[in-house]
Amino acid sequence: MPQPRALFFAGTVILAGAPSVVALEEVSGLNLSADESFGARRSGFALTHAGFQNGADGAVNAPASMNDADDFAFSAMHAERFGAARFDCASMLVPLQSNSTLGLGVSRYAVGGIESRSAVSPGTSPAGEPDGLFSVADWLVSGAFARRFGALDVGAVFHLLYRQLDQNGLGMRADAMAQYTFDGRYRLGAFVRGLLPSLARWESGRSEYEPSDASVFAAGRWELPYFYGKLQAGWETQGLFQPGGKSANGLDGNRGSVHPMTLFKTSSLGAEFRFDFGFFLRAGLQEVDLSHASSALRLGTGYDWHGILGVDYAFSPHPLLGDGHRLALQFTPSFPRFQGRNFRSRIGNPPYRKPVSAAPATIPSSGESHAPEAEPASAPPSPAKEILEEE
């Protein structure tokens, strides 16, 4: 009998011997919670990684963009999809200093009330009543870190995966992201899904993995004072390297290297407009291919109250499986220890942001003193005057 040999795949050891072979099985959708974006804001304009962040959702969606937020932030969301699936998540963002940020997140994707029926022999009709009901759930616990180097942001997020089914499975995955910002308004970047590939092991001993992939994106934002607000728009691709359909709405979408037009047809495009009084309007296409517009359209709205409390809603129609709805809350508190709000700006503006221009200094004429004139102290009110006013 030949000696067993050790094979290593992303930190997992597989022992292969002559009598039997235990290997990783390639799958898709290893953990559905890991495939969902956090919050309702990004879903409202069909983008996950592209653009500029303003809340805690970036802890999972776009770890390199966490440095966009100035303050501690919290987010919670509930989503309903296809009339049966429920997705709930919560995240927190902690700015450590002017150029680094920590993020945490947890989510659960579940379907309940599934009927369980006993196996029947061929040609026999199943019983009218189910034997019972059961549910399935995918859990995700995430920790992220971001660092800024000038106009370059890099970030990574590590996920713990857990699936509850007829048997339980435990796994892990790590993602990475990098982006570069030009002039504080334009951004290019890439997101690597599965820098450490998705791995899971079931109670039965079977092991599964989901291969790595990467996407690229571009975004910009502009001040539009004539319309009393700011516009943000972005574009991002689906995975570039793995074979198979990239479309979520049709049986098409191969790799861009095989069919370049696929790169554009299956990419996402979206925009968000924020009015100066805090109201948001969002719209996007999950896939640019207009033949799937009825299921690729994404719409959203939201309101931000003084940068402290925000609410977001996203709507995703589907002609066959039912519409999807997302409702999220954003909370950005003010901690006295950190001198109130705008914590990061107080300890040093991010490098790519334009500093606030100060009022021009007055140049004194010849013979004038350079020292500022002292303001005359206001005299206290006269007691007699106060008595007369009271009368």
Short mmCIF file of C-alpha atoms in Angstrom, two decimals:
data_model
loop_
_atom_site.label_atom_id
_atom_site.label_comp_id
_atom_site.label_asym_id
_atom_site.label_seq_id
_atom_site.Cartn_x
_atom_site.Cartn_y
_atom_site.Cartn_z
CA MET A 1 0.00 0.00 0.00
CA PRO A 2 1.47 3.35 -0.94
CA GLN A 3 2.14 5.82 1.81
CA PRO A 4 -0.49 8.58 2.19
CA ARG A 5 0.56 11.91 0.83
CA ALA A 6 -0.43 15.33 2.14
CA LEU A 7 -2.02 17.88 -0.16
CA PHE A 8 -2.50 21.47 0.94
CA PHE A 9 -5.29 23.71 -0.34
CA ALA A 10 -5.53 27.16 1.30
CA GLY A 11 -4.51 25.85 4.68
CA THR A 12 -6.64 22.67 4.51
CA VAL A 13 -4.84 19.33 4.62
CA ILE A 14 -6.26 16.52 2.51
CA LEU A 15 -4.98 12.98 3.01
CA ALA A 16 -5.19 10.80 -0.09
CA GLY A 17 -4.50 7.08 0.22
CA ALA A 18 -4.88 4.10 -2.07
CA PRO A 19 -8.07 2.56 -0.59
CA SER A 20 -10.08 5.78 -0.58
CA VAL A 21 -9.65 9.41 -1.57
CA VAL A 22 -10.97 12.30 0.49
CA ALA A 23 -10.93 15.51 -1.54
CA LEU A 24 -12.57 18.89 -1.70
CA GLU A 25 -15.71 19.13 -3.81
CA GLU A 26 -16.19 22.33 -5.79
CA VAL A 27 -19.61 23.91 -5.22
CA SER A 28 -21.46 27.17 -5.83
CA GLY A 29 -23.31 29.03 -3.07
CA LEU A 30 -21.35 27.51 -0.22
CA ASN A 31 -22.91 30.08 2.14
CA LEU A 32 -25.80 32.23 0.92
CA SER A 33 -25.31 34.82 3.64
CA ALA A 34 -21.79 35.45 2.32
CA ASP A 35 -23.23 36.19 -1.13
CA GLU A 36 -25.52 38.99 0.11
CA SER A 37 -24.55 42.62 0.48
CA PHE A 38 -25.13 44.30 3.83
CA GLY A 39 -27.65 47.11 4.27
CA ALA A 40 -30.24 48.55 1.90
CA ARG A 41 -28.30 51.51 0.51
CA ARG A 42 -26.05 49.57 -1.89
CA SER A 43 -28.85 47.27 -2.97
CA GLY A 44 -30.91 50.35 -3.89
CA PHE A 45 -28.53 51.24 -6.72
CA ALA A 46 -27.26 47.75 -7.60
CA LEU A 47 -23.65 48.23 -6.47
CA THR A 48 -21.76 46.42 -3.72
CA HIS A 49 -18.10 47.48 -3.88
CA ALA A 50 -17.99 50.58 -6.11
CA GLY A 51 -18.53 54.07 -4.76
CA PHE A 52 -18.08 55.95 -1.52
CA GLN A 53 -19.25 54.65 1.85
CA ASN A 54 -21.03 56.62 4.55
CA GLY A 55 -21.96 53.95 7.11
CA ALA A 56 -21.13 50.65 8.75
CA ASP A 57 -22.16 48.43 5.80
CA GLY A 58 -18.69 48.77 4.31
CA ALA A 59 -17.36 46.42 6.99
CA VAL A 60 -18.49 43.55 4.73
CA ASN A 61 -19.40 45.12 1.38
CA ALA A 62 -16.27 47.15 0.75
CA PRO A 63 -13.61 46.89 3.49
CA ALA A 64 -11.20 49.32 1.80
CA SER A 65 -13.92 52.00 1.79
CA MET A 66 -14.41 51.97 5.56
CA ASN A 67 -12.00 54.90 5.82
CA ASP A 68 -14.61 57.11 4.11
CA ALA A 69 -16.63 57.30 7.33
CA ASP A 70 -15.57 59.83 9.94
CA ASP A 71 -17.29 58.42 13.01
CA PHE A 72 -18.38 55.31 14.86
CA ALA A 73 -21.35 53.86 12.99
CA PHE A 74 -23.88 51.06 13.50
CA SER A 75 -26.23 49.46 10.99
CA ALA A 76 -29.02 46.86 11.11
CA MET A 77 -31.14 45.52 8.27
CA HIS A 78 -34.01 43.13 7.55
CA ALA A 79 -34.72 41.81 4.05
CA GLU A 80 -37.37 39.55 2.57
CA ARG A 81 -36.73 37.78 -0.73
CA PHE A 82 -38.97 35.64 -2.94
CA GLY A 83 -41.70 35.60 -0.31
CA ALA A 84 -39.93 33.00 1.84
CA ALA A 85 -36.27 33.83 2.45
CA ARG A 86 -35.25 36.15 5.30
CA PHE A 87 -31.93 37.95 5.53
CA ASP A 88 -30.92 39.86 8.67
CA CYS A 89 -27.61 41.54 9.36
CA ALA A 90 -25.91 44.02 11.66
CA SER A 91 -22.52 45.74 11.44
CA MET A 92 -20.33 48.19 13.32
CA LEU A 93 -17.55 50.47 12.16
CA VAL A 94 -14.81 51.80 14.48
CA PRO A 95 -12.34 54.47 13.21
CA LEU A 96 -9.06 53.75 15.01
CA GLN A 97 -7.18 56.81 13.77
CA SER A 98 -7.07 59.11 10.77
CA ASN A 99 -5.96 56.36 8.36
CA SER A 100 -7.23 53.01 9.72
CA THR A 101 -10.61 51.50 10.55
CA LEU A 102 -11.97 48.33 12.15
CA GLY A 103 -15.28 46.74 11.14
CA LEU A 104 -17.44 43.91 12.52
CA GLY A 105 -20.51 42.21 11.10
CA VAL A 106 -22.92 39.31 11.59
CA SER A 107 -25.71 38.04 9.33
CA ARG A 108 -28.22 35.21 8.91
CA TYR A 109 -29.92 34.03 5.72
CA ALA A 110 -32.75 31.60 6.47
CA VAL A 111 -35.77 29.87 5.03
CA GLY A 112 -38.30 28.39 7.46
CA GLY A 113 -41.47 26.35 7.26
CA ILE A 114 -40.10 23.85 4.73
CA GLU A 115 -42.21 20.68 4.57
CA SER A 116 -40.53 17.37 5.33
CA ARG A 117 -41.96 14.24 3.71
CA SER A 118 -40.89 10.63 3.94
CA ALA A 119 -39.45 8.91 0.90
CA VAL A 120 -41.98 6.91 -1.10
CA SER A 121 -41.53 4.08 -3.55
CA PRO A 122 -41.65 4.84 -7.29
CA GLY A 123 -45.14 5.31 -8.64
CA THR A 124 -46.59 6.06 -5.22
CA SER A 125 -48.08 9.43 -4.39
CA PRO A 126 -46.73 11.22 -1.32
CA ALA A 127 -48.89 11.56 1.76
CA GLY A 128 -51.27 14.49 1.88
CA GLU A 129 -49.86 15.89 5.10
CA PRO A 130 -46.12 16.51 5.64
CA ASP A 131 -44.25 14.66 8.36
CA GLY A 132 -43.11 17.97 9.81
CA LEU A 133 -41.50 21.31 9.14
CA PHE A 134 -37.85 22.31 9.21
CA SER A 135 -35.69 25.33 8.43
CA VAL A 136 -32.26 26.02 6.98
CA ALA A 137 -29.96 28.90 7.85
CA ASP A 138 -26.57 30.26 6.80
CA TRP A 139 -24.66 32.35 9.35
CA LEU A 140 -21.78 34.74 8.74
CA VAL A 141 -19.52 36.44 11.31
CA SER A 142 -17.03 38.94 9.87
CA GLY A 143 -14.10 41.06 11.00
CA ALA A 144 -12.52 43.69 8.73
CA PHE A 145 -9.59 46.09 8.76
CA ALA A 146 -8.72 48.98 6.40
CA ARG A 147 -5.63 51.15 6.04
CA ARG A 148 -5.03 54.27 3.97
CA PHE A 149 -1.72 55.13 2.29
CA GLY A 150 -2.13 58.55 0.73
CA ALA A 151 -4.82 58.16 -1.93
CA LEU A 152 -4.61 54.35 -1.81
CA ASP A 153 -6.96 52.35 0.42
CA VAL A 154 -6.50 48.65 1.14
CA GLY A 155 -8.71 46.43 3.25
CA ALA A 156 -9.44 42.83 4.10
CA VAL A 157 -12.30 40.98 5.77
CA PHE A 158 -12.30 37.50 7.32
CA HIS A 159 -15.53 35.49 7.51
CA LEU A 160 -16.55 32.55 9.67
CA LEU A 161 -19.23 30.50 7.87
CA TYR A 162 -21.80 28.27 9.53
CA ARG A 163 -24.66 26.35 7.90
CA GLN A 164 -27.59 24.68 9.69
CA LEU A 165 -29.22 21.96 7.63
CA ASP A 166 -29.96 18.27 8.28
CA GLN A 167 -26.29 18.33 9.31
CA ASN A 168 -24.16 21.31 10.23
CA GLY A 169 -21.15 22.69 8.40
CA LEU A 170 -18.41 25.10 9.50
CA GLY A 171 -16.08 27.04 7.22
CA MET A 172 -14.20 30.26 6.53
CA ARG A 173 -13.35 32.76 3.79
CA ALA A 174 -11.26 35.91 3.40
CA ASP A 175 -11.75 38.77 0.92
CA ALA A 176 -9.43 41.64 -0.03
CA MET A 177 -9.95 45.01 -1.68
CA ALA A 178 -7.83 47.90 -2.98
CA GLN A 179 -8.87 51.25 -4.47
CA TYR A 180 -7.26 54.48 -5.58
CA THR A 181 -9.00 57.87 -5.37
CA PHE A 182 -8.21 60.74 -7.75
CA ASP A 183 -8.89 64.32 -6.75
CA GLY A 184 -11.25 63.14 -4.01
CA ARG A 185 -13.93 62.49 -6.65
CA TYR A 186 -12.96 59.56 -8.87
CA ARG A 187 -12.19 56.05 -7.73
CA LEU A 188 -10.85 52.86 -9.36
CA GLY A 189 -10.42 49.56 -7.59
CA ALA A 190 -10.63 45.79 -7.43
CA PHE A 191 -12.29 43.32 -5.06
CA VAL A 192 -10.94 39.78 -4.61
CA ARG A 193 -13.63 37.39 -3.43
CA GLY A 194 -12.00 34.47 -1.69
CA LEU A 195 -8.38 35.54 -1.25
CA LEU A 196 -8.64 32.63 1.14
CA PRO A 197 -11.19 30.49 -0.77
CA SER A 198 -14.50 29.57 0.82
CA LEU A 199 -13.99 26.31 2.69
CA ALA A 200 -16.50 24.24 4.65
CA ARG A 201 -16.55 20.86 6.33
CA TRP A 202 -19.72 18.94 7.17
CA GLU A 203 -20.40 16.63 10.10
CA SER A 204 -20.38 13.70 7.70
CA GLY A 205 -16.71 14.45 6.93
CA ARG A 206 -17.34 15.80 3.43
CA SER A 207 -15.41 18.98 2.57
CA GLU A 208 -16.46 21.64 0.03
CA TYR A 209 -14.90 24.76 -1.42
CA GLU A 210 -15.91 27.64 -3.66
CA PRO A 211 -13.18 28.97 -5.99
CA SER A 212 -11.82 32.50 -5.80
CA ASP A 213 -12.71 35.28 -8.21
CA ALA A 214 -12.22 39.02 -8.65
CA SER A 215 -14.10 42.04 -9.95
CA VAL A 216 -13.13 45.60 -10.88
CA PHE A 217 -15.07 48.82 -10.42
CA ALA A 218 -15.06 52.57 -11.05
CA ALA A 219 -17.03 55.38 -9.42
CA GLY A 220 -17.29 59.14 -9.17
CA ARG A 221 -19.11 61.81 -7.20
CA TRP A 222 -19.95 65.38 -8.09
CA GLU A 223 -21.39 68.44 -6.40
CA LEU A 224 -24.54 69.70 -8.17
CA PRO A 225 -25.45 72.95 -6.42
CA TYR A 226 -28.00 73.84 -9.12
CA PHE A 227 -30.01 70.75 -8.04
CA TYR A 228 -29.22 71.24 -4.33
CA GLY A 229 -27.36 68.02 -3.83
CA LYS A 230 -24.60 65.56 -4.71
CA LEU A 231 -24.55 62.81 -7.34
CA GLN A 232 -22.66 59.53 -7.04
CA ALA A 233 -22.48 56.93 -9.82
CA GLY A 234 -20.56 53.68 -10.25
CA TRP A 235 -19.98 50.60 -12.37
CA GLU A 236 -18.68 47.17 -11.36
CA THR A 237 -18.23 43.78 -12.97
CA GLN A 238 -19.13 40.29 -11.90
CA GLY A 239 -16.34 37.75 -11.41
CA LEU A 240 -13.71 37.89 -14.14
CA PHE A 241 -11.89 34.57 -13.98
CA GLN A 242 -14.12 31.62 -13.11
CA PRO A 243 -16.00 29.87 -15.95
CA GLY A 244 -19.75 29.49 -15.89
CA GLY A 245 -22.69 31.84 -16.18
CA LYS A 246 -22.23 35.21 -14.52
CA SER A 247 -25.82 36.29 -15.10
CA ALA A 248 -28.22 36.01 -12.19
CA ASN A 249 -31.23 36.46 -14.48
CA GLY A 250 -30.47 34.30 -17.53
CA LEU A 251 -28.45 31.38 -18.87
CA ASP A 252 -25.55 33.45 -20.16
CA GLY A 253 -22.47 35.31 -19.05
CA ASN A 254 -19.15 33.55 -19.58
CA ARG A 255 -15.73 34.90 -18.59
CA GLY A 256 -14.71 38.25 -20.07
CA SER A 257 -11.52 36.72 -21.48
CA VAL A 258 -13.62 34.24 -23.49
CA HIS A 259 -16.40 36.60 -24.55
CA PRO A 260 -15.50 40.27 -23.87
CA MET A 261 -19.05 41.50 -24.40
CA THR A 262 -20.07 39.42 -21.40
CA LEU A 263 -18.00 41.66 -19.17
CA PHE A 264 -20.29 44.55 -20.03
CA LYS A 265 -23.61 42.71 -20.27
CA THR A 266 -23.41 41.18 -16.81
CA SER A 267 -21.87 44.21 -15.07
CA SER A 268 -23.82 46.50 -12.72
CA LEU A 269 -24.51 50.20 -13.10
CA GLY A 270 -26.10 52.51 -10.55
CA ALA A 271 -26.43 56.04 -9.22
CA GLU A 272 -27.44 57.82 -6.04
CA PHE A 273 -28.49 61.44 -5.58
CA ARG A 274 -28.45 63.04 -2.15
CA PHE A 275 -30.30 66.29 -1.58
CA ASP A 276 -28.77 68.81 0.78
CA PHE A 277 -31.60 68.29 3.29
CA GLY A 278 -30.70 64.58 3.65
CA PHE A 279 -33.11 62.82 1.26
CA PHE A 280 -31.77 60.09 -1.09
CA LEU A 281 -32.95 58.72 -4.42
CA ARG A 282 -31.29 55.60 -5.90
CA ALA A 283 -31.62 53.49 -9.03
CA GLY A 284 -29.52 50.89 -10.81
CA LEU A 285 -29.32 47.79 -12.97
CA GLN A 286 -27.90 44.59 -11.54
CA GLU A 287 -27.09 43.68 -15.15
CA VAL A 288 -26.67 46.18 -17.96
CA ASP A 289 -28.26 43.71 -20.41
CA LEU A 290 -31.70 45.31 -20.92
CA SER A 291 -33.27 42.00 -21.96
CA HIS A 292 -33.39 41.21 -18.21
CA ALA A 293 -34.46 44.68 -17.11
CA SER A 294 -37.64 43.41 -15.41
CA SER A 295 -35.57 41.44 -12.90
CA ALA A 296 -32.33 43.48 -12.93
CA LEU A 297 -33.87 46.83 -11.96
CA ARG A 298 -33.07 48.12 -8.47
CA LEU A 299 -34.72 51.11 -6.76
CA GLY A 300 -34.12 52.71 -3.38
CA THR A 301 -34.65 55.72 -1.20
CA GLY A 302 -33.53 56.95 2.20
CA TYR A 303 -33.25 59.81 4.64
CA ASP A 304 -30.34 60.92 6.82
CA TRP A 305 -31.19 63.08 9.83
CA HIS A 306 -28.22 65.36 10.57
CA GLY A 307 -25.78 62.52 9.96
CA ILE A 308 -26.95 60.82 13.18
CA LEU A 309 -29.90 58.61 12.28
CA GLY A 310 -30.71 57.26 8.84
CA VAL A 311 -33.23 54.92 7.27
CA ASP A 312 -32.86 53.22 3.86
CA TYR A 313 -35.23 51.16 1.72
CA ALA A 314 -34.48 49.08 -1.38
CA PHE A 315 -36.81 47.33 -3.81
CA SER A 316 -35.87 44.55 -6.24
CA PRO A 317 -38.64 43.19 -8.52
CA HIS A 318 -38.68 39.70 -9.95
CA PRO A 319 -41.24 38.46 -12.51
CA LEU A 320 -41.30 34.85 -11.24
CA LEU A 321 -39.94 34.50 -7.70
CA GLY A 322 -41.56 37.50 -6.04
CA ASP A 323 -40.30 40.95 -5.14
CA GLY A 324 -37.54 41.68 -2.64
CA HIS A 325 -37.66 44.36 0.07
CA ARG A 326 -34.92 45.68 2.32
CA LEU A 327 -35.22 48.05 5.26
CA ALA A 328 -32.14 49.27 7.14
CA LEU A 329 -31.35 51.65 9.98
CA GLN A 330 -28.08 53.59 10.36
CA PHE A 331 -26.97 55.12 13.64
CA THR A 332 -23.92 57.32 14.17
CA PRO A 333 -23.67 58.35 17.82
CA SER A 334 -21.55 61.08 19.34
CA PHE A 335 -19.11 60.02 22.05
CA PRO A 336 -17.89 62.83 24.37
CA ARG A 337 -14.49 61.19 24.79
CA PHE A 338 -13.88 61.70 21.06
CA GLN A 339 -14.95 65.36 21.12
CA GLY A 340 -18.33 64.82 19.58
CA ARG A 341 -18.88 64.12 15.90
CA ASN A 342 -16.43 64.14 12.96
CA PHE A 343 -13.91 62.19 15.03
CA ARG A 344 -11.58 61.33 12.15
CA SER A 345 -11.58 64.86 10.75
CA ARG A 346 -10.56 66.24 14.14
CA ILE A 347 -7.49 64.03 14.38
CA GLY A 348 -6.43 64.53 10.76
CA ASN A 349 -8.30 64.72 7.47
CA PRO A 350 -7.93 61.73 5.14
CA PRO A 351 -5.19 62.64 2.65
CA TYR A 352 -7.27 62.69 -0.51
CA ARG A 353 -9.87 65.05 0.92
CA LYS A 354 -9.53 68.71 0.13
CA PRO A 355 -8.92 70.75 3.30
CA VAL A 356 -11.42 73.39 4.27
CA SER A 357 -10.13 76.74 2.99
CA ALA A 358 -9.54 79.33 5.67
CA ALA A 359 -10.44 83.00 5.34
CA PRO A 360 -7.65 84.99 3.66
CA ALA A 361 -5.45 86.88 6.05
CA THR A 362 -5.60 90.68 5.89
CA ILE A 363 -2.28 92.24 4.91
CA PRO A 364 -1.63 95.28 7.10
CA SER A 365 -0.60 98.54 5.46
CA SER A 366 2.68 100.26 6.27
CA GLY A 367 2.76 101.76 9.72
CA GLU A 368 -0.01 99.50 11.01
CA SER A 369 0.58 97.09 13.82
CA HIS A 370 0.59 93.36 12.96
CA ALA A 371 -1.02 92.47 16.28
CA PRO A 372 -4.79 91.92 16.12
CA GLU A 373 -6.86 94.62 17.72
CA ALA A 374 -8.40 93.63 21.01
CA GLU A 375 -12.16 93.66 21.01
CA PRO A 376 -13.57 96.16 23.52
CA ALA A 377 -15.00 94.40 26.53
CA SER A 378 -18.73 94.84 26.81
CA ALA A 379 -19.76 96.76 29.93
CA PRO A 380 -22.13 95.02 32.33
CA PRO A 381 -25.74 96.22 32.17
CA SER A 382 -26.67 99.03 34.51
CA PRO A 383 -28.72 97.90 37.53
CA ALA A 384 -30.83 101.04 37.31
CA LYS A 385 -31.66 100.30 33.69
CA GLU A 386 -32.76 96.77 34.59
CA ILE A 387 -35.11 98.13 37.31
CA LEU A 388 -36.66 100.62 34.89
CA GLU A 389 -37.17 97.93 32.28
CA GLU A 390 -38.87 95.65 34.81
CA GLU A 391 -41.24 98.46 35.81
#
